[in-house]
């Protein structure tokens, strides 16, 4: 039942005039069930949760987009004692005029790859071993066009994990970053998470497994680059988190 404020603007390549940040937030070393809420510094904590952990010792991630608050900071609140880490995936700048790059184009979800044998998606088949990585072609696949694309928005899933570990997706041609997208807490675990992944020079991404697992990815959209048509479609408008519905009779914050 405590919170910390974290400086975002002006750090890790994020400009001082950024209005919102995209983070892969992970909770780990949990001592009890609880949740974490990420929101702009300076506002009252909203009735919303960013990550829910259901048991002690759990590690769980979630991709969140958070407006920046006072002095370019965001606040992390935890109900229950946890360690929290956050990996920067991107940011948004102010603007309302038509642009080419940086717009989000939504697509009907479509499976891009699936390493499980016998599944219809193309690409690598067979479980990734510990420390193994595969390259996945993105441009021209699963509804993504062949040009005008800087990054893919993908729901990344690990399943039939060999041991506790993680998946990391990153641009082909780059070194493995100190970041994770999906955390797998136990052998046999299945866990998903949304990821925004820049494309490498060949229009592909790399998917790395730390301890061995099957991996699959479903494309939900992409981010445009400077060669895309100029438009206002897909400009992102950040707002503070707010609960829109809760099916429980007495909906609480979890």
mmCIF file of C-alpha atoms in Angstrom:
data_model
loop_
_atom_site.group_PDB
_atom_site.id
_atom_site.type_symbol
_atom_site.label_atom_id
_atom_site.label_comp_id
_atom_site.label_asym_id
_atom_site.label_seq_id
_atom_site.Cartn_x
_atom_site.Cartn_y
_atom_site.Cartn_z
ATOM 1 C CA UNK A 1 0.000 0.000 0.000
ATOM 2 C CA UNK A 2 2.708 2.437 -1.050
ATOM 3 C CA UNK A 3 3.822 4.285 -4.151
ATOM 4 C CA UNK A 4 6.926 5.705 -5.834
ATOM 5 C CA UNK A 5 7.342 8.463 -8.414
ATOM 6 C CA UNK A 6 9.656 7.770 -11.364
ATOM 7 C CA UNK A 7 11.188 10.387 -13.654
ATOM 8 C CA UNK A 8 10.503 9.528 -17.313
ATOM 9 C CA UNK A 9 10.868 12.661 -19.473
ATOM 10 C CA UNK A 10 14.495 13.357 -20.342
ATOM 11 C CA UNK A 11 15.707 9.815 -19.588
ATOM 12 C CA UNK A 12 16.589 6.777 -21.739
ATOM 13 C CA UNK A 13 16.100 8.647 -24.999
ATOM 14 C CA UNK A 14 12.677 10.055 -24.051
ATOM 15 C CA UNK A 15 12.432 13.759 -24.959
ATOM 16 C CA UNK A 16 11.615 16.347 -22.334
ATOM 17 C CA UNK A 17 8.407 17.296 -24.154
ATOM 18 C CA UNK A 18 7.001 13.752 -24.361
ATOM 19 C CA UNK A 19 3.364 13.498 -23.256
ATOM 20 C CA UNK A 20 3.069 9.745 -22.722
ATOM 21 C CA UNK A 21 5.308 6.694 -22.334
ATOM 22 C CA UNK A 22 4.867 3.044 -23.343
ATOM 23 C CA UNK A 23 6.309 0.674 -20.743
ATOM 24 C CA UNK A 24 6.487 -3.070 -20.252
ATOM 25 C CA UNK A 25 5.899 -3.188 -16.496
ATOM 26 C CA UNK A 26 6.712 -6.356 -14.554
ATOM 27 C CA UNK A 27 5.998 -7.362 -10.958
ATOM 28 C CA UNK A 28 8.138 -10.046 -9.333
ATOM 29 C CA UNK A 29 9.002 -11.453 -5.891
ATOM 30 C CA UNK A 30 5.389 -10.937 -4.833
ATOM 31 C CA UNK A 31 4.621 -11.666 -1.173
ATOM 32 C CA UNK A 32 0.836 -11.906 -1.540
ATOM 33 C CA UNK A 33 -1.977 -11.401 -4.065
ATOM 34 C CA UNK A 34 -2.348 -7.766 -5.101
ATOM 35 C CA UNK A 35 -2.014 -5.316 -7.954
ATOM 36 C CA UNK A 36 0.026 -2.418 -9.332
ATOM 37 C CA UNK A 37 -1.447 0.746 -10.835
ATOM 38 C CA UNK A 38 0.635 3.069 -13.029
ATOM 39 C CA UNK A 39 -0.676 6.615 -13.514
ATOM 40 C CA UNK A 40 0.452 10.246 -14.058
ATOM 41 C CA UNK A 41 2.145 11.821 -11.059
ATOM 42 C CA UNK A 42 0.102 14.571 -9.459
ATOM 43 C CA UNK A 43 -3.402 13.144 -9.896
ATOM 44 C CA UNK A 44 -5.464 11.123 -7.429
ATOM 45 C CA UNK A 45 -4.856 7.387 -7.802
ATOM 46 C CA UNK A 46 -7.481 6.083 -10.248
ATOM 47 C CA UNK A 47 -9.792 3.109 -9.805
ATOM 48 C CA UNK A 48 -7.771 0.992 -12.202
ATOM 49 C CA UNK A 49 -5.105 -1.701 -12.161
ATOM 50 C CA UNK A 50 -2.201 -2.221 -14.559
ATOM 51 C CA UNK A 51 -1.017 -5.658 -13.373
ATOM 52 C CA UNK A 52 -2.708 -8.230 -11.136
ATOM 53 C CA UNK A 53 -0.750 -10.880 -9.255
ATOM 54 C CA UNK A 54 -2.720 -13.739 -7.745
ATOM 55 C CA UNK A 55 -0.202 -15.511 -5.522
ATOM 56 C CA UNK A 56 3.065 -15.126 -3.653
ATOM 57 C CA UNK A 57 6.261 -15.565 -5.646
ATOM 58 C CA UNK A 58 4.660 -14.664 -8.959
ATOM 59 C CA UNK A 59 6.258 -12.790 -11.871
ATOM 60 C CA UNK A 60 3.861 -11.109 -14.321
ATOM 61 C CA UNK A 61 4.258 -8.381 -17.002
ATOM 62 C CA UNK A 62 1.892 -6.059 -18.840
ATOM 63 C CA UNK A 63 2.355 -3.414 -21.516
ATOM 64 C CA UNK A 64 0.975 -0.059 -20.376
ATOM 65 C CA UNK A 65 0.730 3.398 -21.957
ATOM 66 C CA UNK A 66 0.775 6.157 -19.346
ATOM 67 C CA UNK A 67 0.450 9.948 -19.697
ATOM 68 C CA UNK A 68 3.293 11.820 -18.014
ATOM 69 C CA UNK A 69 2.370 13.858 -14.974
ATOM 70 C CA UNK A 70 4.036 16.589 -12.932
ATOM 71 C CA UNK A 71 7.643 17.238 -14.082
ATOM 72 C CA UNK A 72 7.426 14.350 -16.574
ATOM 73 C CA UNK A 73 6.940 11.683 -13.900
ATOM 74 C CA UNK A 74 4.693 8.657 -13.428
ATOM 75 C CA UNK A 75 3.588 6.989 -10.199
ATOM 76 C CA UNK A 76 3.668 3.281 -9.382
ATOM 77 C CA UNK A 77 1.268 2.163 -6.629
ATOM 78 C CA UNK A 78 1.358 -1.366 -5.190
ATOM 79 C CA UNK A 79 -1.224 -3.161 -3.088
ATOM 80 C CA UNK A 80 0.842 -5.929 -1.546
ATOM 81 C CA UNK A 81 4.620 -6.053 -1.387
ATOM 82 C CA UNK A 82 6.331 -6.534 -4.775
ATOM 83 C CA UNK A 83 9.420 -5.634 -6.726
ATOM 84 C CA UNK A 84 8.589 -3.636 -9.860
ATOM 85 C CA UNK A 85 10.592 -3.074 -13.034
ATOM 86 C CA UNK A 86 9.768 -1.209 -16.234
ATOM 87 C CA UNK A 87 11.249 -1.397 -19.743
ATOM 88 C CA UNK A 88 10.682 1.551 -22.087
ATOM 89 C CA UNK A 89 9.085 0.551 -25.403
ATOM 90 C CA UNK A 90 8.329 4.029 -26.790
ATOM 91 C CA UNK A 91 6.805 7.444 -26.198
ATOM 92 C CA UNK A 92 4.345 9.924 -27.695
ATOM 93 C CA UNK A 93 4.968 13.597 -28.528
ATOM 94 C CA UNK A 94 2.416 16.428 -28.542
ATOM 95 C CA UNK A 95 0.729 17.222 -31.831
ATOM 96 C CA UNK A 96 -2.607 17.281 -33.619
ATOM 97 C CA UNK A 97 -1.591 17.829 -37.261
ATOM 98 C CA UNK A 98 -1.308 15.166 -39.943
ATOM 99 C CA UNK A 99 1.967 13.234 -39.922
ATOM 100 C CA UNK A 100 3.489 10.252 -41.708
ATOM 101 C CA UNK A 101 5.455 8.491 -38.961
ATOM 102 C CA UNK A 102 4.337 7.336 -35.538
ATOM 103 C CA UNK A 103 0.666 6.594 -36.236
ATOM 104 C CA UNK A 104 -1.004 3.394 -35.053
ATOM 105 C CA UNK A 105 -2.864 1.364 -37.690
ATOM 106 C CA UNK A 106 -5.140 -1.291 -36.187
ATOM 107 C CA UNK A 107 -5.557 -4.672 -37.898
ATOM 108 C CA UNK A 108 -7.855 -7.597 -37.351
ATOM 109 C CA UNK A 109 -5.835 -9.999 -35.151
ATOM 110 C CA UNK A 110 -3.971 -12.566 -37.233
ATOM 111 C CA UNK A 111 -1.418 -15.183 -36.224
ATOM 112 C CA UNK A 112 2.053 -14.330 -37.513
ATOM 113 C CA UNK A 113 3.992 -17.325 -36.232
ATOM 114 C CA UNK A 114 3.579 -20.400 -34.009
ATOM 115 C CA UNK A 115 6.470 -22.737 -33.188
ATOM 116 C CA UNK A 116 4.195 -25.648 -32.272
ATOM 117 C CA UNK A 117 4.319 -28.413 -34.923
ATOM 118 C CA UNK A 118 1.072 -28.941 -36.802
ATOM 119 C CA UNK A 119 -0.179 -25.365 -36.365
ATOM 120 C CA UNK A 120 -1.100 -23.458 -39.541
ATOM 121 C CA UNK A 121 1.103 -20.384 -39.065
ATOM 122 C CA UNK A 122 4.276 -20.313 -41.155
ATOM 123 C CA UNK A 123 7.860 -20.013 -39.973
ATOM 124 C CA UNK A 124 10.003 -21.897 -37.482
ATOM 125 C CA UNK A 125 8.558 -25.101 -36.025
ATOM 126 C CA UNK A 126 9.827 -26.668 -32.826
ATOM 127 C CA UNK A 127 10.241 -25.461 -29.276
ATOM 128 C CA UNK A 128 12.897 -22.795 -28.712
ATOM 129 C CA UNK A 129 15.682 -24.133 -26.539
ATOM 130 C CA UNK A 130 17.293 -22.276 -23.634
ATOM 131 C CA UNK A 131 19.084 -19.236 -25.019
ATOM 132 C CA UNK A 132 17.733 -19.799 -28.542
ATOM 133 C CA UNK A 133 16.369 -17.057 -30.804
ATOM 134 C CA UNK A 134 14.444 -17.099 -34.073
ATOM 135 C CA UNK A 135 13.867 -14.393 -36.684
ATOM 136 C CA UNK A 136 10.269 -13.766 -37.773
ATOM 137 C CA UNK A 137 9.407 -11.969 -41.017
ATOM 138 C CA UNK A 138 6.804 -9.229 -40.483
ATOM 139 C CA UNK A 139 6.553 -7.029 -43.603
ATOM 140 C CA UNK A 140 3.988 -8.467 -45.990
ATOM 141 C CA UNK A 141 2.626 -10.960 -43.445
ATOM 142 C CA UNK A 142 -0.510 -11.122 -41.268
ATOM 143 C CA UNK A 143 -1.979 -7.976 -42.820
ATOM 144 C CA UNK A 144 1.150 -5.837 -42.348
ATOM 145 C CA UNK A 145 2.015 -3.963 -45.583
ATOM 146 C CA UNK A 146 5.394 -4.262 -47.269
ATOM 147 C CA UNK A 147 6.270 -0.568 -46.833
ATOM 148 C CA UNK A 148 5.564 2.326 -44.491
ATOM 149 C CA UNK A 149 6.024 0.307 -41.280
ATOM 150 C CA UNK A 150 8.434 1.031 -38.420
ATOM 151 C CA UNK A 151 7.162 -1.349 -35.717
ATOM 152 C CA UNK A 152 4.662 -4.163 -35.202
ATOM 153 C CA UNK A 153 2.098 -4.433 -32.392
ATOM 154 C CA UNK A 154 1.923 -8.088 -31.449
ATOM 155 C CA UNK A 155 0.368 -10.237 -28.745
ATOM 156 C CA UNK A 156 3.296 -12.486 -27.850
ATOM 157 C CA UNK A 157 2.640 -15.784 -26.017
ATOM 158 C CA UNK A 158 4.907 -18.395 -24.461
ATOM 159 C CA UNK A 159 3.457 -21.865 -23.822
ATOM 160 C CA UNK A 160 4.634 -25.297 -22.606
ATOM 161 C CA UNK A 161 7.575 -23.646 -20.879
ATOM 162 C CA UNK A 162 10.445 -25.947 -19.910
ATOM 163 C CA UNK A 163 11.305 -23.888 -16.825
ATOM 164 C CA UNK A 164 10.745 -20.432 -15.348
ATOM 165 C CA UNK A 165 12.060 -17.865 -17.815
ATOM 166 C CA UNK A 166 11.094 -15.152 -20.296
ATOM 167 C CA UNK A 167 10.663 -14.165 -23.942
ATOM 168 C CA UNK A 168 12.156 -11.011 -25.434
ATOM 169 C CA UNK A 169 11.211 -9.609 -28.859
ATOM 170 C CA UNK A 170 13.488 -7.024 -30.491
ATOM 171 C CA UNK A 171 14.597 -5.786 -33.944
ATOM 172 C CA UNK A 172 16.680 -8.190 -36.023
ATOM 173 C CA UNK A 173 20.311 -7.178 -36.291
ATOM 174 C CA UNK A 174 20.510 -5.790 -32.755
ATOM 175 C CA UNK A 175 21.958 -7.276 -29.586
ATOM 176 C CA UNK A 176 19.634 -8.877 -27.040
ATOM 177 C CA UNK A 177 18.398 -6.006 -24.828
ATOM 178 C CA UNK A 178 18.135 -6.056 -21.046
ATOM 179 C CA UNK A 179 14.352 -6.349 -21.239
ATOM 180 C CA UNK A 180 11.614 -8.968 -21.253
ATOM 181 C CA UNK A 181 8.159 -9.075 -22.850
ATOM 182 C CA UNK A 182 6.649 -12.292 -21.471
ATOM 183 C CA UNK A 183 7.489 -13.937 -18.133
ATOM 184 C CA UNK A 184 6.875 -17.651 -17.581
ATOM 185 C CA UNK A 185 6.783 -18.438 -13.875
ATOM 186 C CA UNK A 186 6.603 -22.256 -13.845
ATOM 187 C CA UNK A 187 7.235 -25.293 -16.077
ATOM 188 C CA UNK A 188 4.281 -25.828 -18.389
ATOM 189 C CA UNK A 189 3.122 -22.222 -18.005
ATOM 190 C CA UNK A 190 1.245 -20.340 -20.735
ATOM 191 C CA UNK A 191 1.444 -16.520 -20.547
ATOM 192 C CA UNK A 192 0.814 -13.693 -23.060
ATOM 193 C CA UNK A 193 1.633 -9.994 -23.264
ATOM 194 C CA UNK A 194 1.235 -7.214 -25.791
ATOM 195 C CA UNK A 195 4.470 -5.890 -27.302
ATOM 196 C CA UNK A 196 5.395 -3.037 -29.652
ATOM 197 C CA UNK A 197 8.533 -4.147 -31.493
ATOM 198 C CA UNK A 198 10.549 -2.055 -33.990
ATOM 199 C CA UNK A 199 11.446 -3.889 -37.191
ATOM 200 C CA UNK A 200 15.009 -4.631 -38.196
ATOM 201 C CA UNK A 201 16.524 -3.550 -41.537
ATOM 202 C CA UNK A 202 15.144 -6.726 -43.151
ATOM 203 C CA UNK A 203 11.590 -6.083 -41.950
ATOM 204 C CA UNK A 204 11.751 -8.788 -39.293
ATOM 205 C CA UNK A 205 11.907 -9.222 -35.513
ATOM 206 C CA UNK A 206 13.877 -11.599 -33.310
ATOM 207 C CA UNK A 207 12.223 -13.638 -30.557
ATOM 208 C CA UNK A 208 14.520 -14.958 -27.801
ATOM 209 C CA UNK A 209 13.739 -17.591 -25.168
ATOM 210 C CA UNK A 210 15.774 -17.658 -21.957
ATOM 211 C CA UNK A 211 14.892 -21.157 -20.715
ATOM 212 C CA UNK A 212 12.985 -22.921 -23.482
ATOM 213 C CA UNK A 213 9.359 -22.646 -24.608
ATOM 214 C CA UNK A 214 7.037 -22.670 -27.580
ATOM 215 C CA UNK A 215 6.259 -19.157 -28.802
ATOM 216 C CA UNK A 216 3.494 -17.660 -30.920
ATOM 217 C CA UNK A 217 2.550 -14.156 -31.989
ATOM 218 C CA UNK A 218 -0.687 -12.522 -33.152
ATOM 219 C CA UNK A 219 -0.459 -9.199 -34.997
ATOM 220 C CA UNK A 220 -2.975 -6.542 -33.898
ATOM 221 C CA UNK A 221 -1.542 -3.541 -35.754
ATOM 222 C CA UNK A 222 1.552 -1.593 -36.701
ATOM 223 C CA UNK A 223 3.242 1.798 -36.315
ATOM 224 C CA UNK A 224 3.899 3.843 -39.453
ATOM 225 C CA UNK A 225 7.265 5.226 -40.585
ATOM 226 C CA UNK A 226 8.225 8.385 -42.496
ATOM 227 C CA UNK A 227 7.413 6.810 -45.880
ATOM 228 C CA UNK A 228 3.754 6.210 -44.957
ATOM 229 C CA UNK A 229 0.975 8.521 -46.201
ATOM 230 C CA UNK A 230 0.459 11.712 -44.204
ATOM 231 C CA UNK A 231 -2.706 11.464 -42.106
ATOM 232 C CA UNK A 232 -4.279 12.209 -38.728
ATOM 233 C CA UNK A 233 -5.627 8.653 -38.541
ATOM 234 C CA UNK A 234 -3.989 6.752 -35.714
ATOM 235 C CA UNK A 235 -2.784 9.732 -33.666
ATOM 236 C CA UNK A 236 -2.741 8.616 -30.029
ATOM 237 C CA UNK A 237 -4.504 10.627 -27.321
ATOM 238 C CA UNK A 238 -3.346 9.713 -23.791
ATOM 239 C CA UNK A 239 -5.709 9.861 -20.813
ATOM 240 C CA UNK A 240 -5.266 8.851 -17.191
ATOM 241 C CA UNK A 241 -6.409 5.265 -16.480
ATOM 242 C CA UNK A 242 -10.084 4.961 -15.629
ATOM 243 C CA UNK A 243 -12.250 1.871 -15.215
ATOM 244 C CA UNK A 244 -14.846 1.544 -17.962
ATOM 245 C CA UNK A 245 -16.597 -1.640 -16.758
ATOM 246 C CA UNK A 246 -16.453 -4.361 -14.084
ATOM 247 C CA UNK A 247 -18.727 -7.430 -14.189
ATOM 248 C CA UNK A 248 -18.497 -8.036 -10.427
ATOM 249 C CA UNK A 249 -21.488 -7.015 -8.308
ATOM 250 C CA UNK A 250 -19.224 -5.034 -5.971
ATOM 251 C CA UNK A 251 -16.348 -4.115 -8.250
ATOM 252 C CA UNK A 252 -13.121 -3.331 -6.426
ATOM 253 C CA UNK A 253 -9.781 -2.042 -7.622
ATOM 254 C CA UNK A 254 -8.182 -5.414 -8.482
#
